[in-house]
Steps between C-alpha positions, in 0.01 A plus 500: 500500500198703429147433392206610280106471548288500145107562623204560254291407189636576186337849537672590767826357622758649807826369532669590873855475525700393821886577400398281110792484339417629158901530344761295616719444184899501449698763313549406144192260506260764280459889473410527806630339858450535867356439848220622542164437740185705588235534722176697427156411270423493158136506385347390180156601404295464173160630445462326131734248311666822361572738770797414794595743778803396705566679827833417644641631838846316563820566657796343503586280794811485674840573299547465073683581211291491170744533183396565130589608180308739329655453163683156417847429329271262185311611242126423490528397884227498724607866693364796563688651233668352172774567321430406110754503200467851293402398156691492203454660169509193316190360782168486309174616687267214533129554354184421677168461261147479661223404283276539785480739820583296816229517826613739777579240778291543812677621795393489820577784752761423810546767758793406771533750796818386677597681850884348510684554821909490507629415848821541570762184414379511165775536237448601093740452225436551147686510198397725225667454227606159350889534572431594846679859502200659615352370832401616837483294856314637747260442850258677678176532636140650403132448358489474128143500279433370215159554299474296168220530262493265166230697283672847597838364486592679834733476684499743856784456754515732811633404833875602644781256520770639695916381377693446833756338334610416125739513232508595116630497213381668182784493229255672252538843721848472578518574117287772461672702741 
């Protein structure tokens, strides 16, 4: 139902997408679950062994509904966010002795410049908080950037995404006020 082209050497690779699929998991199966398929490029260059720049310019084809969770109901779980146990009094701090200084790793640099555009039929869920009491649902439309740099550790986002329709819930303010 779609279809993907990998061209290149190992220096450079391009992937074009033709409606891919790229998410087509049910609810309940892992953190995250959807339909979801995309058209557009993505690029992959390397000028040494060390160095990757991936330029991606992809937009979602046809109608979707991409669901996450940004924080998950287990501790130590694989989510964006986790929830751990506070510590006790009677919970001893564990000690950590180095008789010798360990080697900086060597880290190579990755830049990703992502252009990401939302057609319309595309529906977002997310949960953000592991018992669900805080989520939003929403679709719309618009161009999204992303610019990602590993040595910096930036992260620029810029575009407009305009809501046309939606639905939220955030418990946490409904307290507060």
């Amino acid at each position: 139902s779609g279809k993907a082209e990998l061209n290149g050497k190992l220096s450079a690779l391009s992937l074009h997408m033709d409606r891919f699929s790229v998410l087509n998991k049910q609810s309940g199966s892992s953190e995250y679950y959807g339909k979801l398929a995309l058209n557009g490029d993505i690029n992959l260059t390397s000028d040494t062994a060390s160095n990757l720049l991936i330029d991606a310019n992809i937009s979602n084809a046809g109608s979707g509904k991409v669901s996450f969770s940004i924080a998950s109901g287990t501790e130590n779980s694989s989510s964006l966010l986790e929830f751990a146990k506070p510590k006790s009094a009677n919970d001893e701090e564990e000690k950590l002795e180095i008789s010798q200084p360990l080697p900086s790793p060597q880290r190579g640099k990755i830049e990703a410049k992502c252009r990401v555009t939302i057609n319309p039929g595309l529906e977002i869920a997310a949960s953000l908080d592991k018992e669900g009491n805080n989520a939003l649902n929403i679709a719309g439309e618009g161009v999204v950037t992303a610019d990602i740099n590993s040595t910096t550790k930036d992260l620029v986002l810029g575009g407009n995404y305009n809501i046309t329709e939606g639905k939220y819930h955030f418990s946490t303010l409904s307290s507060l006020i």
